[in-house]
Coordinates of C-alpha atoms in Angstrom, one line a residue:
Chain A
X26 CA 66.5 148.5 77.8
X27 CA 66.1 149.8 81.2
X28 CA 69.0 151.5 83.0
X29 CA 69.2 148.6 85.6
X30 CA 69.9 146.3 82.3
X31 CA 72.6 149.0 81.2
X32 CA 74.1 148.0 84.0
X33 CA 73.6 144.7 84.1
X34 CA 75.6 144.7 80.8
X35 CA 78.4 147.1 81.4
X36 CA 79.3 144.8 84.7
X37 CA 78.8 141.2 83.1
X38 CA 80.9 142.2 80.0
X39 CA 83.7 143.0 82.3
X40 CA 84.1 140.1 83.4
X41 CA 85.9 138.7 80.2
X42 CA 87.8 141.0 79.5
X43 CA 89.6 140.7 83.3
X44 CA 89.6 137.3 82.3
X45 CA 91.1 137.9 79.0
X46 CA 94.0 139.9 80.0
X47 CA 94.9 137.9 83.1
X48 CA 95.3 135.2 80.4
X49 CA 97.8 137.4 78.6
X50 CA 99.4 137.5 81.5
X51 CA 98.9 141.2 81.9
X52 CA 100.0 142.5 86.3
X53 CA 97.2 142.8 88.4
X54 CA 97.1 146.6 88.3
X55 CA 96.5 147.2 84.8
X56 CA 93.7 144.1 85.0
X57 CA 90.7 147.3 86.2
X58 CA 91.7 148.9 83.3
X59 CA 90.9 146.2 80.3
X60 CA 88.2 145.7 82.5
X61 CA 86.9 149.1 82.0
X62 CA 87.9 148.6 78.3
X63 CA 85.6 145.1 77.9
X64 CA 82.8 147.1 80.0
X65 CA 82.9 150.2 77.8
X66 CA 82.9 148.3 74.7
X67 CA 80.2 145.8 75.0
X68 CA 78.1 148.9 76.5
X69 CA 79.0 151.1 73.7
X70 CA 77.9 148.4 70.9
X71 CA 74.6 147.8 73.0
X72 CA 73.8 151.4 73.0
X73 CA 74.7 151.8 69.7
X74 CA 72.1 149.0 68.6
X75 CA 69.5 149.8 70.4
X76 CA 68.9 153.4 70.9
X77 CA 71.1 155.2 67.9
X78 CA 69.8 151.8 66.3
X79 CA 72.7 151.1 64.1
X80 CA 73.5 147.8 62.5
X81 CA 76.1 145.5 64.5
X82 CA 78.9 146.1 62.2
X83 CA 78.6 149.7 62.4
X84 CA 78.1 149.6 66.3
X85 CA 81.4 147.6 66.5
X86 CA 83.4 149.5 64.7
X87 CA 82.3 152.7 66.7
X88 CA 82.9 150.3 69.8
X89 CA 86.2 149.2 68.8
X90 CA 87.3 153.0 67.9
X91 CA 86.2 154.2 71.0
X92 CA 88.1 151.9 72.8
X93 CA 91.2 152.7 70.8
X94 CA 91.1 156.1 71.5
X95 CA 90.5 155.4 75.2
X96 CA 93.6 153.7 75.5
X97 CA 95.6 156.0 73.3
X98 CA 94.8 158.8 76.0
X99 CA 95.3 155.8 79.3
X100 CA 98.0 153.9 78.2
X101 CA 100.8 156.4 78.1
X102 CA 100.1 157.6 81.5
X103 CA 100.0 154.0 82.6
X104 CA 103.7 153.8 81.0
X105 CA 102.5 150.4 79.3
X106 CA 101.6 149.4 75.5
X107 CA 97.9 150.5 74.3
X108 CA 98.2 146.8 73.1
X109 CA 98.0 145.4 76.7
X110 CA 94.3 146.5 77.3
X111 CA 92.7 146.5 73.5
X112 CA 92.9 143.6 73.0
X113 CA 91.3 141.9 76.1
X114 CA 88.9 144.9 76.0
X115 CA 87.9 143.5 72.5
X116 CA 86.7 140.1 73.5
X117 CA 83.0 141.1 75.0
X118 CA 82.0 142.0 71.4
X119 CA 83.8 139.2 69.2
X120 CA 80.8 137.9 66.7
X121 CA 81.3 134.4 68.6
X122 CA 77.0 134.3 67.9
X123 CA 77.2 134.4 64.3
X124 CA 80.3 132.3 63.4
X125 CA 78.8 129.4 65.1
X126 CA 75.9 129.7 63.3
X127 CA 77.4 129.8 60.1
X128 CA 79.6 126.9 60.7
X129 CA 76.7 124.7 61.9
X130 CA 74.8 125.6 58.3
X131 CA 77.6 123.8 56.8
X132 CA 77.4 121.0 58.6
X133 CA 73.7 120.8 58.4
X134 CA 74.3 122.1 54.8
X135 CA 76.3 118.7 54.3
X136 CA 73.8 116.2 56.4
X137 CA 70.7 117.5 55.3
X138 CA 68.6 115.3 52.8
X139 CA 65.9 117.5 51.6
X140 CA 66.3 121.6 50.5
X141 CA 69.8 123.2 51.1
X142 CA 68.7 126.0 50.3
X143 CA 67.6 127.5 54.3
X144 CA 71.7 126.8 55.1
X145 CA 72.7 128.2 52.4
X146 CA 71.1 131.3 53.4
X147 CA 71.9 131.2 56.7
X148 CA 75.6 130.3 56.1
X149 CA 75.8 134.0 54.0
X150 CA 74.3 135.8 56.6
X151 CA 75.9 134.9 59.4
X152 CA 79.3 134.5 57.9
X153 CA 79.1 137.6 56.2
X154 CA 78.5 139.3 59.1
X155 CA 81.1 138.3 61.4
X156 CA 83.4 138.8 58.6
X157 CA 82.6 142.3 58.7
X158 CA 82.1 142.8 62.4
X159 CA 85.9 141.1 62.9
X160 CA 87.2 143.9 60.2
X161 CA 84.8 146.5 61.8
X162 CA 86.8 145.7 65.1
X163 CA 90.0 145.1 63.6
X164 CA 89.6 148.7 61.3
X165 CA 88.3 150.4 65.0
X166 CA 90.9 149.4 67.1
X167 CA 93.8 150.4 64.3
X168 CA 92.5 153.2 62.6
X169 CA 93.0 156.0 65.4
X170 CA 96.3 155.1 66.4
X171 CA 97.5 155.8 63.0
X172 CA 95.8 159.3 63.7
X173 CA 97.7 159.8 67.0
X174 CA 100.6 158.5 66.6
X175 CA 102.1 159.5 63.3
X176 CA 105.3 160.7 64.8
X177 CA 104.6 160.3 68.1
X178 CA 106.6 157.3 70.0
X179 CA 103.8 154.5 71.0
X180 CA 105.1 154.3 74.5
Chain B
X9 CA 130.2 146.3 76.5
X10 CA 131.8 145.8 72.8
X11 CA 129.8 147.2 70.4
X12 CA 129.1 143.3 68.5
X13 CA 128.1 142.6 72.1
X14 CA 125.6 145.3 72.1
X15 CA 124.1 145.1 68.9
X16 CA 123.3 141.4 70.6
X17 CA 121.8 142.8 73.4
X18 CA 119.4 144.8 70.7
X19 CA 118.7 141.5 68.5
X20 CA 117.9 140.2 71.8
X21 CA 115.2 142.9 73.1
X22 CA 113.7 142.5 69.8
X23 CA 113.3 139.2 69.4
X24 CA 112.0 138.6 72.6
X25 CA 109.4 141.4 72.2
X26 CA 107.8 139.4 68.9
X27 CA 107.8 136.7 71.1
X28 CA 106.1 138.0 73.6
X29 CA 103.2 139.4 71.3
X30 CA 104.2 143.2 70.2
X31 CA 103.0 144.5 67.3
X32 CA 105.9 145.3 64.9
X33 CA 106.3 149.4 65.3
X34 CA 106.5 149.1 69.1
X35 CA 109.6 146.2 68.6
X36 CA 111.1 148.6 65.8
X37 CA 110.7 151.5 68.5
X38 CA 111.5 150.2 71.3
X39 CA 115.1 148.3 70.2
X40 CA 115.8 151.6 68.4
X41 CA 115.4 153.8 71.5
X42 CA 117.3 151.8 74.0
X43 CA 120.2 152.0 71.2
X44 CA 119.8 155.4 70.7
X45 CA 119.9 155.7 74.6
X46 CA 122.9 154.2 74.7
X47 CA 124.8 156.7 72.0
X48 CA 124.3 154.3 69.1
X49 CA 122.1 154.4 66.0
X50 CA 120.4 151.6 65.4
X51 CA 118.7 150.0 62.4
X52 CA 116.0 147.0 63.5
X53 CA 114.1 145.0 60.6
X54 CA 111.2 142.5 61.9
X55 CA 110.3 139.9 59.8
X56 CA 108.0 137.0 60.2
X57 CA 111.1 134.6 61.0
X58 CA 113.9 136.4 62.1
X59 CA 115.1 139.8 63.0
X60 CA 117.7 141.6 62.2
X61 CA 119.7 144.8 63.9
X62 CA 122.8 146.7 62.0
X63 CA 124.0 149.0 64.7
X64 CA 125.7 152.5 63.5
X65 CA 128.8 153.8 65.6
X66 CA 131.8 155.8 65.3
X67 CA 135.1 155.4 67.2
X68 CA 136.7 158.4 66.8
X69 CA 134.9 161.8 66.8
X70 CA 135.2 161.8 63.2
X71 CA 131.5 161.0 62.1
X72 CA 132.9 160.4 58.5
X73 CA 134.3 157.3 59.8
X74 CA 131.4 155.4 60.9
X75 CA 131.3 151.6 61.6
X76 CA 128.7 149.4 61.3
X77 CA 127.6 146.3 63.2
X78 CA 125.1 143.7 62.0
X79 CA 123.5 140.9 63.5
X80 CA 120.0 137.5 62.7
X81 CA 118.5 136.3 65.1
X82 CA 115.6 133.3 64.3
X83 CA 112.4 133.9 65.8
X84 CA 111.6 130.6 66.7
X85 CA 108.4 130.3 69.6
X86 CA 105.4 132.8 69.6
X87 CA 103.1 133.2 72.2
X88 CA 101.6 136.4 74.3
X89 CA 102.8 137.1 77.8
X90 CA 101.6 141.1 78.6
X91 CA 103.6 141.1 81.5
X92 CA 107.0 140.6 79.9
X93 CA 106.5 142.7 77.2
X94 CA 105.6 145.7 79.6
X95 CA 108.5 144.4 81.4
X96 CA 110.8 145.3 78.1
X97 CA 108.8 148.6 77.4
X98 CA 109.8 149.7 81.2
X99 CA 113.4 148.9 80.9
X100 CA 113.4 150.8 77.3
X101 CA 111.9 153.9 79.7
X102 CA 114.8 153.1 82.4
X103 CA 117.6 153.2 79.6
X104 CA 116.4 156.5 78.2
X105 CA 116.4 158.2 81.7
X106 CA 120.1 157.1 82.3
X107 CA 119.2 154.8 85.4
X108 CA 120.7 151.3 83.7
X109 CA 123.9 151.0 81.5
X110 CA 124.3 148.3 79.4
X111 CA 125.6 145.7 81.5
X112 CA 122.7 146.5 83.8
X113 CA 120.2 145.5 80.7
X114 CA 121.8 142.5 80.2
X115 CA 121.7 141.2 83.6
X116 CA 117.7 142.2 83.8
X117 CA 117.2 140.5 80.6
X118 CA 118.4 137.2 82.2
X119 CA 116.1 137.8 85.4
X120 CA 112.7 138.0 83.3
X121 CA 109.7 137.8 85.4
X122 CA 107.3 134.8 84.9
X123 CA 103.6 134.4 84.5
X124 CA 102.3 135.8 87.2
X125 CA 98.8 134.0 87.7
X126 CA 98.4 130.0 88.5
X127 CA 97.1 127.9 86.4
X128 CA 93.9 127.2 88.8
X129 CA 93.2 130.5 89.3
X130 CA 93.0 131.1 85.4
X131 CA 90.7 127.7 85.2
X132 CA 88.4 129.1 87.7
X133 CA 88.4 133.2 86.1
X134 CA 87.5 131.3 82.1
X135 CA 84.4 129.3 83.8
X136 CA 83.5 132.7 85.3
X137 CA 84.3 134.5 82.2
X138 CA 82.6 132.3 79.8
X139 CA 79.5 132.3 82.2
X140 CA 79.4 135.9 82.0
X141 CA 80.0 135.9 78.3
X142 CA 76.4 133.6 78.5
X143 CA 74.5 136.4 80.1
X144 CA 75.6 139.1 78.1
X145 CA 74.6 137.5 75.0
X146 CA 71.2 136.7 76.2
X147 CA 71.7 133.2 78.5
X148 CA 69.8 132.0 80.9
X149 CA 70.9 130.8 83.7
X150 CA 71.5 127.0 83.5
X151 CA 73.2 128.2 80.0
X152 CA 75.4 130.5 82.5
X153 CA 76.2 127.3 84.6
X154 CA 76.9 125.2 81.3
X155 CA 79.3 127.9 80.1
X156 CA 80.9 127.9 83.7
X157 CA 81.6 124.2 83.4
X158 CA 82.5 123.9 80.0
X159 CA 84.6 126.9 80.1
X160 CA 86.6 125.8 82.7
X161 CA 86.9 121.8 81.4
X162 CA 88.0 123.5 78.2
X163 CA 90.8 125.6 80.2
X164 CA 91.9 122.4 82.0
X165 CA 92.3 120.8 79.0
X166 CA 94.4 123.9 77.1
X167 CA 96.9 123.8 79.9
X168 CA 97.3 119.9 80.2
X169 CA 98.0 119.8 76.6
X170 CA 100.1 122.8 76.9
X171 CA 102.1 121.0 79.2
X172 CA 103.3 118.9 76.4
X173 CA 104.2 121.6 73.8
X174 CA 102.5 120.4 71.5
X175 CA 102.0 121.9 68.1
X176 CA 99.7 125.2 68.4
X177 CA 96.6 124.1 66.2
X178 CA 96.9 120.5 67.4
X179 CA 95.7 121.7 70.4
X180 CA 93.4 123.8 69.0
X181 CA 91.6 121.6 67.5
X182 CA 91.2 119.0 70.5
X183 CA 90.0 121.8 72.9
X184 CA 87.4 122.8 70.2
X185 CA 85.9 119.2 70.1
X186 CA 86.0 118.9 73.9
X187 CA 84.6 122.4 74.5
X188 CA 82.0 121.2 71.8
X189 CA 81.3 118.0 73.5
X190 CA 81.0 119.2 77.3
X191 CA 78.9 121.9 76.6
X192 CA 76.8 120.1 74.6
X193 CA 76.3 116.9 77.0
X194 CA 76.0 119.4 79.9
X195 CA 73.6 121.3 78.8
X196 CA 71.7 118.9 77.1
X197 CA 71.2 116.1 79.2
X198 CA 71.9 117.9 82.7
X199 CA 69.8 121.0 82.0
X200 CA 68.0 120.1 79.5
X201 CA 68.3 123.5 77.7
X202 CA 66.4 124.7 74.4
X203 CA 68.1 125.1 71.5
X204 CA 69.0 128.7 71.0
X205 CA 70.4 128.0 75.0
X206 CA 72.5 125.5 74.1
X207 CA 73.8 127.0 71.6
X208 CA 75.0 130.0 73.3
X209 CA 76.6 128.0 76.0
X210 CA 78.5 125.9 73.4
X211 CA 79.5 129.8 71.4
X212 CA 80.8 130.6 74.5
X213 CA 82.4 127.8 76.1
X214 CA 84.8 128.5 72.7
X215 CA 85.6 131.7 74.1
X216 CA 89.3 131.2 75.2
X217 CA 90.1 129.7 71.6
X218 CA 89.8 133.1 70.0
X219 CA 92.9 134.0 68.4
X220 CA 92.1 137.9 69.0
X221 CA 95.3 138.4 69.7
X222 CA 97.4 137.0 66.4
X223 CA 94.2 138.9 64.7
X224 CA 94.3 142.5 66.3
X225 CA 98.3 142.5 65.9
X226 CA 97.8 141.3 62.4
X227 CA 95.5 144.1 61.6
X228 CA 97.8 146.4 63.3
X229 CA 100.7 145.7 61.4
X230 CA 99.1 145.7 57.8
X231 CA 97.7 149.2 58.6
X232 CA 101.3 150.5 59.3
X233 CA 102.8 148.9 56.6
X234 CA 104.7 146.0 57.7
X235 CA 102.5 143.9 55.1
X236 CA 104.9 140.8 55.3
X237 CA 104.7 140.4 59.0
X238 CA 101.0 141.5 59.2
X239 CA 100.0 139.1 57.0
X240 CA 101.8 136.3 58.1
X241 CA 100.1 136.8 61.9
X242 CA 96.3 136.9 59.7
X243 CA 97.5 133.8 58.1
X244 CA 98.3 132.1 61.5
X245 CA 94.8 133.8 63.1
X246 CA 92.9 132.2 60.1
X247 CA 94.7 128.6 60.8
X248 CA 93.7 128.3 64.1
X249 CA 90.3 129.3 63.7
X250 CA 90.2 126.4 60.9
X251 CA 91.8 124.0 63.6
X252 CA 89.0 125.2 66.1
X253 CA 86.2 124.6 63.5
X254 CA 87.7 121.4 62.8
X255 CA 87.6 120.9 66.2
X256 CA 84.0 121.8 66.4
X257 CA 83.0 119.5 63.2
X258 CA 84.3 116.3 64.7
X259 CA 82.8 116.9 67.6
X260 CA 79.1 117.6 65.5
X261 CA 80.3 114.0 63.4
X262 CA 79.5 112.6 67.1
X263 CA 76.6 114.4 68.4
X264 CA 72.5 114.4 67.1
X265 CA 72.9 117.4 64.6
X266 CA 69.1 117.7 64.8
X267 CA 68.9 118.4 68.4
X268 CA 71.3 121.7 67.4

């Protein structure tokens, strides 16, 4: 990927997660900031899988924990939950690609007439990987807070 | 204030914090610290349907005479408004610094600020949202104007159905058929798109139906140990993903599977 597509990425995958805090119903002034978060963490997972070429649950979970950390060291000068931006900043890299394709195995699964077998297969692998990229992002997002903040107050 | 008055005020903060959409330990801190601000010591136990707050105190300076004052309160509404619960976290901060007193906090909790975005505005930012969601994950650009459109019929139809309060997954599921069914009969027979296209623009047209926030609180809350509370918010992320996909299976029961 050329640089120009880098930043192609890191501005598109922005976008939602604006959106997705606005949604929340999170003040205009901390909107840049999940911003930021959506942008880093789609850009982290595509540099992740393409240059350090990981696989995708790896790359979300470094994604997701990179994200967590940068909101362990922004939200307390913001004065503001870390909660408020990790979340939306999450959204750009949800497996939305892969559960779609594993439900529409099963329902091709269930109207097929001939071999099952091609759904079957494709049901595994896609399910299986978005249940591991949703705990990759789930495990990246939690696991350094618990780090930080073992006696520390969140806010 | 009276002290059963105060220990209200607490069961009050608290409640309307897991309302709002804060993970467990922040509720559990924050209550606790605007008590402790106050001169009290408070106790504050989140479950998945209630809360409760026993608030420590002494009336004499004899601290071997300690009273005790406990309060429920029924958690009964969930939802996720950021700016409220920031809202709550800021007037924790206030109490700690000295600049409210009680009476103060219980006047601001009756003045709680609203949503702070229109509803049209957030129709317009999904359709944009959802057609940037297209191009990250490799759309081109009549998938981009798909997503836009369905993105934002699916957003119209979350809020007019909101407008009802209706039951959480009902909803769900009806905004999952009709994101299915937009995207699919715009992008099909407008732009005629390929498959793997169409499919992205009907992946991402479901993008506002994510329940990332029930799941990442969830996840929170079983990794610091409040197992009962986490896994009651996992158990309400995996039913509305199982109303979407119902959602989205109706919707296949009507459309030419083969074109998918």
């Amino acid at each position: 990927m050329s640089i120009l597509a880098y930043l192609m990425d890191f501005a598109y995958s922005a976008v939602p997660g604006a959106v997705f805090a606005m949604l929340f119903g999170t003040p205009l002034r901390y909107i840049p900031y999940a911003a930021l978060g959506g942008a880093v963490a789609h850009l982290t997972r595509t540099v992740c899988l393409n240059n350090l070429e990981l696989g995708i649950v790896a790359a979300s979970f470094i994604a997701s924990t990179v994200i967590s950390v940068m909101f362990i060291l922004i939200a307390p000068r913001l004065k503001v939950p870390r909660l408020v931006f990790t979340v939306a900043s999450i959204i750009p890299i949800i497996p939305g690609k892969y559960a779609y394709f594993a439900l529409l195995s099963i329902i091709q699964m269930h109207v097929a007439n001939e071999t099952k077998s091609q759904f079957i297969e494709t049901f595994f692998e896609n399910g299986i990987i978005t249940l591991f990229v949703m705990l990759a992002i789930g495990m990246g997002i939690a696991m350094p807070a618990l780090l930080f903040y073992r006696n520390r107050p969140v806010v | 204030m009276q002290h059963c008055d105060f220990v209200e005020l607490i069961a009050t903060v608290a409640r309307r914090m897991y309302m709002c959409g804060a993970e467990t330990r922040l509720i559990i801190q924050t209550s606790e610290r605007i008590a402790a601000a106050f001169g009290y010591k408070a106790v504050v136990i989140v479950n998945s349907c209630e809360i409760s707050v026993k608030l420590l105190y002494c009336e004499s300076e004899d601290l071997s005479k300690q009273k005790e004052c406990t309060t429920f309160m029924r958690i009964d509404g969930h939802g996720i408004d950021m700016n409220r619960l920031i809202f709550y976290t800021h007037l924790c901060q206030d109490a700690e610094q000295g600049i409210i007193t009680p009476e103060e906090l219980q006047e601001k909790l009756e003045h709680i600020p609203q949503f702070p975005y229109s509803r049209t505005l957030l129709v317009i930012a999904v359709g944009i949202a959802t057609a940037a969601y297209s191009a990250i994950n490799g759309g081109n650009l009549a998938a981009c104007v798909t997503a836009l459109i369905a993105g934002a019929v699916t957003m119209t139809a979350k809020e007019l159905l909101k407008k009802y309060h209706l039951f959480e997954m009902f909803v769900f599921t009806i905004c999952g058929m009709i994101s299915t069914l937009s995207s699919f009969y715009i992008g099909n027979c407008i732009f005629e798109l390929d498959k793997y296209n169409l499919a992205i623009a009907m992946v991402v047209s479901l993008l506002i139906l994510v329940p990332g926030f029930q799941f990442v609180n969830g996840i929170l809350d079983l990794f610091k140990g409040y197992t009962a509370v986490g896994a009651t918010r996992l158990i309400n992320t995996v039913m509305l993903i199982a109303s979407v996909c119902l959602g989205i299976m109706i919707a296949f029961s009507m459309l030419p599977i083969n074109n998918l």
